[in-house]
Amino acid sequence: MIPPSNSWPNTPLGTGLLLFAQTMRELLDEQSFESFRAYSLDTPSRLDEAIQVLEDIKSVKLPKKAFEPILSELIWSFESDPLLGDSLKSEISFLKDQLNLDKFLPEEVQTKIEIFKRNYCANYKEKLENAMISIIANERRRNSLRELTSLYCTHILNLGYSRRFVFENVVKHFFERDILRSRTSLLVSFFDKFSGIKKKLNIYFLVNKDYGSYLSKLGHRVYTDAAHTPTHIQNAFGHVLNFATLSAWLFKGEALDVYQAIIKAKEQLTSVRSITVLDPTGLSCSWENIVYSTSFNTSNGHLIEITEVRTHQTVPNPRLLKRLEQYSTKIHSNFDGASLERILSSTNTVSLALDSSYVENKLISLWSSFEILLSNPPPDTARIVHYTRLITPCICKRYVRLHIIHIYENLLKIYKRRFVNIVNKETYVTENNPHLKFAAILLIEDNKDLRDELCALCSNNPLALQRMHHVHTNYSNLTKALKNIISHENRVNWQLHRIYRARNNIVHAGRVPTYLDSIIRNAFEYYKSSLVAIVKCSEKNSILSNIDSVVIENSLDYLQKKRQIEMVNDKSKIDVTSLRLIYD
C-alpha cells in the first residue's frame, strides 16, 4: 500500500500500471495482511491437487470424505475466476452434485476434472495477461484489475517461480526508476520475464571441509584448494572462502530462476547429509548462508544470501515487546496448571519450528503445536474435522477488525497527522477508538464527506483507494458482511485441510508440495491468531481457565456473532450498532 517514491504519469493508463505494480508488491510482501497475500493455489493448481487426492482415494490411502473440502474449494474457484465465469455452468453443476458423497465416483470425477483442465486452463497465463492488458487503462475496471493481478501472481508462483525472484523483478521493473510515459509495453516487458523457459545455472555452495571431502568421494565437483579453484570463484567469495575450513561445492541444474536453483541445490545437500546419520559417529555437514551463481559456461555471476521462510518479525520494537509481555502475563495468570503446561509445550514446539533449517520440519512442528494446544478428537471423528472446528472460529472471530486495523495502520504510517485529523472528525463513534472510527468512516453511509476526504488524501495511491473501496463494498450492509465473513471462514477451512494434507504427505509419503512456503506462513499466522483469541477469551473468566473450555466458549461466541447478524431485521445499511456487531 506504500505509494511509489519514483515518478509516475497521472493518466488512466499510468494509474492502472501503478495499481498492478503496487498490488504485486503487496501480494508478495511477507508482512502483508493474510487476505492481501497471494493465494497458495490458483484454479489450474487446484485441479492438479484434486487429481492427486483422487488418486489417493482410488488407492484407498484417503477416505472419500477427504475430497469434500477440495470439491467445495473447486466450486468456489470456478465461480470466482473471472477468466472462466459463466462458461462453466454445467461443470459447476456437476461438481455440486458430487457433494453428495454417497453418489461420488472418484474415477468419473477425475476424468471430468482432467477434461476441465485441458479445455479451460490451457494458456492460462496468456489469458490472464491479455485480460489485464485489455482493462489496464479503464478506470471503471480497477477492481477487476486487482483481482486479475492477484490471480496472475498466484499463477506464476505455482508455475515454479520463487517469491523472492518475482518480488525483486517487481521492484526493479516498476519502482527503481522514474516512469515517464504511460505505455502498455511496460506491462508486456514485465510479463516477458516469466516466459516459463528454464535457465541452466551453476550454483556454488561453501561447505565445511569434512562434508566437501565426503561429497568429492561421491563424485560431486568440489574445489578444495586455491590451486585448483577458478579465479572467478575465489574473487566472488573473497575472504569468506578459507580453504583451511571450507570447500566450494558445485551444483549444475536447470530452474526457472536462480532462487529455485538454490532450493534444488540445498535439497541435494540435505539429501546427501541425511545418509550420514547412519554412521554411529556421524559427520559434520554444514554450509554457509551465501552462494555464488553463474550461468553455464560463463564466469560472470553474483553472490546471493540464502534466506529461510521468515514467519516472525526479526527486528523487535517497544510496542511488540510490550504486547509480548502482556501475553506472557495473561498466559501465566489466566489458566490452570494443566492448561498452562499444554500452552507452554505448544509454544515451545512452535519455537522449534521457527528454528528448524528444514522447511518440511517447520510444517510438521507447526501442525504438532496445534494438536498439543487443542483437545484430542472424540471417537469416530476425523482428526482434521475436529481441529478445524476448533481452530477456525479462533482465526475468523476477529477477521473484520484485523482487516480494518491493517489498512488503518498502513495509512497512518504513510499520511500520519493528515490521516489522523480526518479520522478524528468522525462523530458516530463517541469513544476514543481510532480503528473503530476509521471503520465508521468507511461503512456508515452518512460519513460520505469524510470518505471523500480520505480518497482525496490517497489520490496518488491507487492501491490504498482500492483497499478502502473493497471494505466499503464488502461490508456496507449486514447481508454483504455476513457473506464475506462466511467466505473467509470457508477459505480458512480449506487451507487448514490443505496444511494437514501437506503435513501427512510429508510424513507418510515423502511428497513435498510446491507451495510449502506459502502454507507454512499461513500455519504460523493461524497459530498466532488462535492463541491470541484463546488468551483474550480467557480474560472473561474470574477463575483460572481450562483451555478446552475456553476454546469451546470462543467457538460459541463466533457462532453467536453470526446468529446475531442473521437476526437483524434491517440488513440494508450499517449504523453504529451493526458496525460494532461485525467489528467486535
XYZ file of C-alpha atoms in Angstrom:
584
model
C 0.000 0.000 0.000
C 3.078 2.213 0.156
C 2.913 4.932 -2.548
C 5.805 4.985 -5.022
C 8.858 7.126 -4.368
C 9.542 7.345 -8.101
C 7.574 9.462 -10.581
C 4.509 8.040 -12.333
C 2.401 9.698 -15.058
C -1.014 10.858 -13.858
C -3.024 9.218 -16.628
C -5.601 6.405 -16.606
C -3.011 4.021 -18.053
C -0.324 5.217 -15.634
C -2.662 4.728 -12.666
C -3.603 1.250 -13.887
C 0.046 0.267 -14.243
C 0.805 1.616 -10.769
C -2.130 -0.320 -9.265
C -0.802 -3.511 -10.881
C 2.721 -2.870 -9.547
C 1.561 -1.960 -6.022
C -0.751 -4.985 -5.855
C 2.005 -7.353 -6.997
C 4.378 -5.935 -4.391
C 1.833 -6.312 -1.600
C 0.857 -9.843 -2.675
C 4.499 -10.896 -2.307
C 5.274 -8.998 0.918
C 5.629 -11.320 3.920
C 4.271 -8.622 6.249
C 1.019 -8.135 4.325
C -2.318 -8.991 5.909
C -3.356 -12.603 5.228
C -6.050 -11.641 2.696
C -3.662 -9.323 0.847
C -1.077 -12.017 0.111
C -1.102 -14.301 -2.918
C -3.223 -17.420 -2.521
C -1.422 -20.735 -2.188
C -3.139 -22.114 -5.302
C -4.924 -20.884 -8.421
C -7.558 -22.686 -10.499
C -5.146 -24.889 -12.541
C -3.142 -25.903 -9.453
C -6.337 -26.637 -7.509
C -7.289 -29.007 -10.319
C -3.869 -30.669 -10.039
C -4.355 -31.011 -6.287
C -7.803 -32.527 -6.822
C -6.403 -35.101 -9.258
C -3.688 -36.099 -6.767
C -6.193 -36.528 -3.933
C -8.494 -38.557 -6.190
C -5.555 -40.848 -6.982
C -5.017 -41.325 -3.227
C -8.734 -42.063 -2.737
C -8.710 -44.652 -5.533
C -5.695 -46.357 -3.952
C -7.502 -46.304 -0.557
C -4.896 -44.020 1.021
C -7.618 -41.476 1.808
C -11.358 -41.782 2.519
C -13.902 -40.207 0.165
C -14.664 -37.645 2.860
C -11.198 -36.100 2.294
C -12.349 -34.812 -1.098
C -15.208 -32.734 0.291
C -13.210 -29.545 1.137
C -11.314 -29.793 -2.166
C -14.590 -30.083 -4.059
C -16.072 -27.084 -2.238
C -12.990 -25.003 -2.976
C -13.022 -26.028 -6.648
C -16.624 -24.859 -6.974
C -15.702 -21.530 -5.356
C -12.642 -21.239 -7.610
C -14.682 -21.843 -10.771
C -17.378 -19.386 -9.706
C -14.924 -16.623 -8.728
C -12.336 -16.966 -11.510
C -13.018 -14.064 -13.932
C -11.430 -15.968 -16.822
C -13.962 -18.784 -16.527
C -17.177 -17.080 -15.445
C -20.423 -18.346 -16.954
C -18.669 -20.739 -19.341
C -18.534 -23.405 -16.638
C -22.178 -23.530 -15.533
C -22.630 -27.198 -16.444
C -19.265 -28.145 -14.916
C -20.096 -26.326 -11.681
C -23.460 -28.080 -11.582
C -21.686 -31.438 -11.990
C -19.274 -30.654 -9.137
C -22.120 -29.588 -6.852
C -23.834 -32.914 -7.497
C -20.683 -34.668 -6.229
C -21.101 -33.056 -2.799
C -23.447 -35.970 -2.159
C -20.636 -38.374 -1.337
C -22.966 -41.392 -1.491
C -23.063 -40.956 -5.282
C -19.432 -39.894 -5.541
C -17.372 -41.893 -8.083
C -13.666 -40.935 -7.970
C -12.896 -42.264 -11.464
C -15.714 -40.270 -13.070
C -14.840 -37.079 -11.179
C -11.159 -37.383 -12.067
C -11.973 -37.807 -15.769
C -14.203 -34.725 -15.669
C -11.574 -32.648 -13.859
C -8.883 -33.647 -16.368
C -11.230 -32.537 -19.182
C -11.899 -29.245 -17.330
C -8.189 -28.585 -17.081
C -7.491 -29.436 -20.712
C -10.362 -27.277 -22.016
C -10.173 -24.233 -19.788
C -6.686 -23.962 -18.317
C -4.563 -24.193 -21.469
C -2.582 -20.949 -21.958
C -3.939 -19.701 -18.627
C -1.024 -17.273 -18.139
C -1.507 -15.703 -21.578
C -5.248 -15.365 -20.957
C -4.569 -13.533 -17.694
C -2.052 -11.232 -19.378
C -4.396 -10.391 -22.254
C -7.260 -9.736 -19.838
C -5.144 -7.291 -17.821
C -3.827 -5.513 -20.921
C -7.402 -5.033 -22.148
C -8.523 -3.188 -18.972
C -5.296 -1.634 -17.670
C -6.370 1.902 -18.725
C -10.069 1.503 -17.874
C -10.822 3.485 -14.712
C -14.120 1.635 -14.257
C -12.388 -1.768 -14.077
C -9.903 -1.193 -11.253
C -11.464 -3.834 -9.044
C -11.256 -6.384 -11.869
C -7.626 -5.405 -12.479
C -6.772 -6.022 -8.820
C -8.466 -9.452 -8.917
C -6.669 -10.428 -12.136
C -3.351 -9.253 -10.688
C -3.872 -11.468 -7.647
C -4.610 -14.455 -9.893
C -1.560 -13.702 -12.034
C 0.775 -13.505 -9.043
C -0.530 -16.796 -7.649
C -0.265 -18.439 -11.062
C 3.379 -17.568 -11.751
C 4.315 -18.718 -8.243
C 2.613 -22.033 -8.966
C 4.435 -22.282 -12.292
C 7.580 -22.589 -10.189
C 8.957 -19.054 -9.905
C 10.193 -18.153 -6.440
C 8.507 -15.443 -4.411
C 11.819 -13.627 -3.961
C 12.555 -13.602 -7.714
C 9.114 -12.211 -8.582
C 9.319 -9.582 -5.818
C 12.761 -8.398 -6.920
C 11.587 -8.088 -10.517
C 8.517 -6.083 -9.472
C 10.680 -3.627 -7.539
C 13.351 -3.364 -10.243
C 10.896 -3.030 -13.130
C 8.418 -0.583 -11.615
C 9.957 1.237 -8.646
C 13.707 1.776 -9.150
C 13.413 4.401 -11.891
C 11.009 7.149 -12.852
C 8.188 6.074 -15.155
C 7.964 8.984 -17.581
C 5.433 7.698 -20.093
C 2.314 5.538 -19.846
C 2.903 2.577 -22.142
C 1.338 -0.865 -22.227
C 4.763 -2.138 -23.286
C 5.910 -1.610 -19.684
C 3.460 -4.307 -18.624
C 4.258 -6.583 -21.574
C 8.004 -6.441 -20.886
C 7.304 -7.434 -17.269
C 5.225 -10.408 -18.416
C 8.119 -11.492 -20.655
C 10.280 -12.087 -17.581
C 8.111 -15.128 -16.777
C 8.249 -16.963 -20.083
C 8.499 -20.379 -18.420
C 11.875 -21.109 -20.031
C 14.298 -22.778 -17.636
C 17.849 -21.468 -17.260
C 20.995 -23.557 -16.942
C 22.829 -22.396 -13.829
C 25.906 -23.141 -11.758
C 25.400 -22.740 -8.012
C 28.450 -22.783 -5.716
C 27.970 -23.543 -2.016
C 30.659 -23.221 0.646
C 30.574 -26.455 2.661
C 32.690 -27.419 5.642
C 35.902 -29.343 4.869
C 34.720 -32.789 6.006
C 31.477 -32.534 4.083
C 33.393 -31.364 1.000
C 35.646 -34.427 1.173
C 32.590 -36.701 1.539
C 30.854 -35.073 -1.447
C 34.020 -35.393 -3.521
C 34.230 -39.144 -2.823
C 30.627 -39.472 -4.032
C 31.585 -37.959 -7.392
C 30.466 -34.361 -6.825
C 32.552 -31.471 -8.153
C 34.238 -29.904 -5.129
C 37.015 -27.297 -5.080
C 39.213 -27.921 -2.046
C 42.240 -25.648 -2.554
C 43.231 -22.381 -4.224
C 45.467 -24.027 -6.827
C 42.560 -25.919 -8.429
C 39.768 -23.374 -7.884
C 38.914 -20.979 -10.764
C 39.805 -17.374 -10.069
C 36.287 -16.056 -10.556
C 35.030 -18.319 -7.728
C 37.760 -17.144 -5.355
C 37.176 -13.493 -6.292
C 33.441 -13.825 -5.805
C 33.640 -15.274 -2.293
C 36.691 -13.211 -1.297
C 37.868 -13.628 2.286
C 34.816 -15.794 3.124
C 36.367 -18.725 1.245
C 39.011 -20.039 3.633
C 40.273 -23.336 2.208
C 41.548 -24.389 5.609
C 37.958 -24.857 6.798
C 35.743 -24.665 3.689
C 35.403 -26.111 0.208
C 33.344 -24.892 -2.773
C 30.742 -27.418 -3.946
C 29.255 -27.055 -7.446
C 25.630 -27.764 -8.338
C 24.662 -27.739 -12.023
C 20.970 -27.556 -12.740
C 18.052 -26.055 -14.621
C 15.438 -23.840 -12.996
C 13.055 -21.008 -13.805
C 15.084 -18.647 -11.618
C 18.231 -18.643 -9.542
C 16.428 -18.977 -6.219
C 14.655 -22.129 -7.361
C 18.072 -23.475 -8.427
C 19.402 -22.714 -4.943
C 16.454 -24.603 -3.427
C 17.248 -27.623 -5.610
C 20.913 -27.436 -4.613
C 20.001 -27.283 -0.914
C 17.696 -30.254 -1.326
C 20.592 -32.235 -2.795
C 22.928 -31.195 0.018
C 20.275 -32.092 2.583
C 19.596 -35.452 0.928
C 23.284 -36.404 0.929
C 23.671 -35.229 4.534
C 20.737 -37.376 5.664
C 22.662 -40.549 4.841
C 25.459 -39.608 7.230
C 23.228 -40.186 10.277
C 23.535 -43.932 9.635
C 27.104 -43.873 10.942
C 27.263 -44.038 14.759
C 29.926 -41.327 14.936
C 28.183 -39.066 12.427
C 29.770 -36.460 10.154
C 29.820 -32.695 10.462
C 27.842 -31.449 7.438
C 27.167 -27.724 7.144
C 27.264 -24.885 4.635
C 27.437 -21.102 4.648
C 24.394 -18.910 4.034
C 25.930 -17.260 0.964
C 26.187 -18.798 -2.523
C 27.670 -17.811 -5.872
C 25.603 -18.189 -9.043
C 26.650 -18.097 -12.710
C 25.125 -19.171 -15.993
C 26.521 -22.253 -17.726
C 29.898 -21.708 -19.424
C 30.375 -18.189 -18.049
C 32.428 -16.737 -15.228
C 30.170 -13.742 -14.637
C 27.872 -14.174 -11.668
C 26.784 -12.724 -8.353
C 26.651 -13.595 -4.668
C 23.274 -14.380 -3.111
C 22.421 -14.585 0.566
C 20.256 -17.566 1.445
C 17.124 -16.639 3.380
C 14.744 -19.038 5.088
C 10.965 -18.673 5.209
C 10.505 -15.925 7.781
C 7.420 -16.491 9.880
C 8.161 -13.985 12.612
C 9.363 -10.423 12.979
C 13.144 -10.264 13.126
C 13.532 -6.707 14.443
C 11.663 -6.170 17.741
C 10.250 -2.783 18.711
C 8.991 -1.390 22.031
C 5.316 -1.912 21.129
C 5.978 -5.542 20.197
C 7.909 -6.189 23.417
C 5.069 -4.633 25.426
C 2.492 -6.883 23.724
C 4.627 -9.961 24.330
C 4.958 -9.031 28.000
C 1.171 -8.710 28.263
C 0.552 -12.055 26.523
C 3.068 -13.793 28.774
C 1.472 -12.352 31.904
C -2.036 -13.332 30.809
C -0.988 -16.873 29.859
C 0.662 -17.464 33.241
C -2.148 -15.894 35.282
C -5.338 -16.893 33.413
C -5.002 -20.673 33.014
C -4.929 -23.646 35.361
C -1.765 -25.722 35.736
C -2.571 -28.420 33.167
C -3.664 -25.847 30.579
C -0.584 -23.726 31.168
C 1.633 -26.753 30.659
C -0.037 -27.503 27.314
C 0.242 -23.898 26.146
C 3.939 -23.704 27.023
C 4.625 -27.079 25.397
C 2.767 -25.905 22.283
C 4.647 -22.605 22.044
C 7.920 -24.461 22.585
C 7.066 -26.656 19.591
C 6.395 -23.533 17.520
C 9.793 -22.205 18.571
C 11.390 -25.452 17.359
C 9.597 -24.990 14.035
C 10.941 -21.454 13.632
C 14.488 -22.544 14.445
C 14.475 -25.511 12.059
C 16.549 -25.181 8.893
C 14.277 -27.680 7.107
C 11.012 -26.300 5.725
C 9.407 -29.749 5.987
C 10.169 -29.838 9.726
C 8.714 -26.363 10.101
C 5.337 -27.542 8.850
C 5.383 -30.814 10.810
C 6.222 -28.994 14.047
C 3.707 -26.213 13.420
C 0.888 -28.700 12.998
C 2.027 -30.600 16.090
C 1.753 -27.354 18.055
C -1.971 -27.205 17.201
C -2.526 -30.783 18.338
C -0.732 -30.098 21.634
C -2.735 -26.933 22.222
C -6.163 -28.386 21.483
C -8.153 -31.325 22.857
C -7.990 -34.788 21.333
C -10.759 -35.642 18.854
C -13.663 -37.748 20.171
C -14.106 -41.329 18.900
C -15.272 -41.702 15.281
C -14.362 -38.089 14.451
C -11.621 -37.425 11.895
C -8.706 -35.514 13.392
C -8.765 -32.754 10.791
C -12.532 -32.281 11.164
C -12.131 -31.908 14.928
C -9.223 -29.477 14.717
C -10.758 -27.261 12.031
C -13.918 -26.947 14.142
C -11.812 -25.614 17.000
C -9.233 -23.568 15.078
C -11.463 -21.830 12.514
C -13.513 -19.726 14.994
C -10.280 -18.587 16.673
C -8.969 -17.296 13.350
C -12.227 -15.875 11.984
C -13.784 -14.225 15.012
C -11.742 -11.004 14.736
C -11.111 -11.102 10.980
C -13.063 -7.951 10.066
C -11.427 -5.994 12.868
C -7.903 -7.105 11.897
C -8.639 -6.361 8.245
C -9.616 -2.773 9.041
C -6.800 -2.274 11.562
C -4.226 -3.379 8.986
C -5.424 -0.770 6.489
C -5.581 1.902 9.213
C -2.041 1.236 10.440
C -0.617 1.322 6.914
C -2.360 4.604 6.092
C -1.183 6.038 9.416
C 2.447 5.235 8.543
C 2.092 6.910 5.155
C -0.036 10.008 5.842
C 0.494 10.495 9.594
C -1.158 13.638 11.015
C -3.232 14.392 7.898
C -4.828 10.965 8.145
C -5.399 11.231 11.924
C -7.109 14.618 11.505
C -9.667 13.147 9.119
C -10.338 10.120 11.335
C -10.830 12.347 14.375
C -13.665 14.185 12.614
C -15.837 11.054 12.825
C -18.627 11.607 15.402
C -20.816 8.469 15.383
C -18.227 6.588 17.460
C -18.046 8.513 20.714
C -15.154 6.695 22.425
C -11.502 7.290 21.623
C -11.062 4.300 19.311
C -9.372 5.389 16.052
C -9.698 1.962 14.440
C -13.449 1.877 15.015
C -13.778 5.494 13.859
C -11.953 4.601 10.651
C -14.327 1.662 10.153
C -17.281 4.008 10.693
C -15.975 6.365 8.019
C -15.709 3.530 5.524
C -19.036 1.861 6.298
C -21.614 4.348 7.638
C -23.300 5.982 4.661
C -23.641 9.415 6.312
C -19.833 9.636 6.530
C -19.535 10.124 2.759
C -17.856 13.535 3.134
C -15.119 12.003 5.300
C -14.695 9.137 2.818
C -14.240 11.722 0.087
C -11.560 13.417 2.185
C -9.730 10.110 2.604
C -9.949 9.468 -1.136
C -8.522 12.912 -1.852
C -5.689 12.253 0.617
C -4.859 8.955 -1.132
C -5.424 10.214 -4.679
C -1.850 9.295 -5.714
C -2.135 5.836 -4.135
C -4.445 3.612 -6.211
C -3.930 0.526 -4.038
C -4.941 2.412 -0.877
C -8.074 3.591 -2.679
C -8.802 0.016 -3.718
C -8.372 -1.337 -0.191
C -10.802 1.225 1.251
C -13.228 0.665 -1.608
C -13.054 -3.096 -1.038
C -14.008 -2.719 2.649
C -16.791 -0.264 1.808
C -18.197 -2.558 -0.890
C -17.982 -5.823 1.062
C -19.223 -4.602 4.463
C -21.543 -1.702 3.624
C -24.572 -3.724 4.756
C -25.046 -6.734 7.025
C -26.016 -9.090 4.200
C -22.720 -8.457 2.418
C -20.807 -8.505 5.698
C -22.142 -11.935 6.687
C -21.463 -13.289 3.194
C -17.830 -12.162 3.389
C -17.366 -13.442 6.946
C -18.600 -16.886 5.858
C -16.486 -16.759 2.687
C -13.378 -16.110 4.779
C -14.376 -18.928 7.136
C -14.600 -21.316 4.177
C -11.181 -20.277 2.867
C -9.631 -20.834 6.284
C -11.245 -24.284 6.482
C -9.905 -25.238 3.073
C -6.432 -24.012 3.918
C -6.369 -25.890 7.234
C -7.269 -29.084 5.381
C -4.503 -28.312 2.868
C -1.963 -27.779 5.666
C -2.961 -31.086 7.248
C -2.777 -32.948 3.920
C 0.647 -31.449 3.192
C 1.871 -32.481 6.627
C 0.582 -36.031 6.116
C 2.086 -36.262 2.627
C 5.490 -35.258 4.013
C 5.306 -37.650 6.974
C 3.692 -40.677 5.304
C 4.508 -40.408 1.586
C 7.579 -38.190 1.381
C 5.733 -35.842 -1.025
C 6.598 -32.152 -0.632
C 4.131 -29.666 -2.197
C 5.467 -26.839 -4.356
C 3.516 -24.300 -2.298
C 5.075 -25.344 1.025
C 6.458 -21.916 1.980
C 3.009 -20.358 1.497
C 1.194 -22.777 3.788
C 3.962 -22.508 6.409
C 3.265 -18.777 6.573
C -0.446 -19.474 6.866
C 0.060 -22.149 9.525
C 2.157 -19.849 11.688
C -0.274 -16.961 11.287
C -3.200 -19.240 12.120
C -1.388 -20.438 15.233
C -0.746 -16.876 16.426
C -4.362 -15.865 15.778
C -5.656 -18.943 17.600
C -3.525 -18.448 20.691
C -4.310 -14.721 20.877
C -8.040 -15.471 20.580
C -7.825 -18.134 23.295
C -5.939 -15.843 25.682
C -8.340 -12.974 25.023
C -11.379 -15.187 25.624
C -9.895 -16.386 28.938
C -9.958 -12.802 30.260
C -13.733 -13.028 30.707
C -13.362 -15.641 33.457
C -12.832 -14.659 37.071
C -11.248 -18.015 37.916
C -8.376 -19.928 36.338
C -9.461 -21.169 32.919
C -9.321 -24.612 31.397
C -8.077 -24.237 27.839
C -10.557 -26.734 26.359
C -13.469 -24.836 27.905
C -12.086 -21.525 26.627
C -11.740 -22.871 23.069
C -15.358 -24.095 23.123
C -16.505 -20.761 24.569
C -14.690 -18.922 21.776
C -16.412 -21.140 19.177
C -19.802 -20.383 20.715
C -19.038 -16.644 20.710
C -18.247 -16.772 16.992
C -21.408 -18.762 16.266
C -23.436 -16.289 18.322
C -21.922 -13.379 16.392
C -23.094 -14.839 13.081
C -26.553 -15.587 14.508
C -26.906 -12.016 15.800
C -26.111 -10.675 12.339
C -28.665 -13.049 10.789
C -31.336 -11.932 13.279
C -31.060 -8.199 12.499
C -34.246 -7.208 10.657
C -32.864 -4.320 8.618
C -29.664 -5.523 6.987
C -29.670 -2.874 4.245
C -27.229 -0.473 5.894
C -24.614 -0.114 8.602
C -25.210 2.010 11.705
C -23.106 2.234 14.861
C -24.832 -0.758 16.466
C -24.401 -3.059 13.461
C -20.848 -1.756 12.965
C -19.935 -2.894 16.467
C -21.567 -6.248 15.746
C -19.296 -7.048 12.789
C -16.232 -5.277 14.209
C -16.090 -6.633 17.792
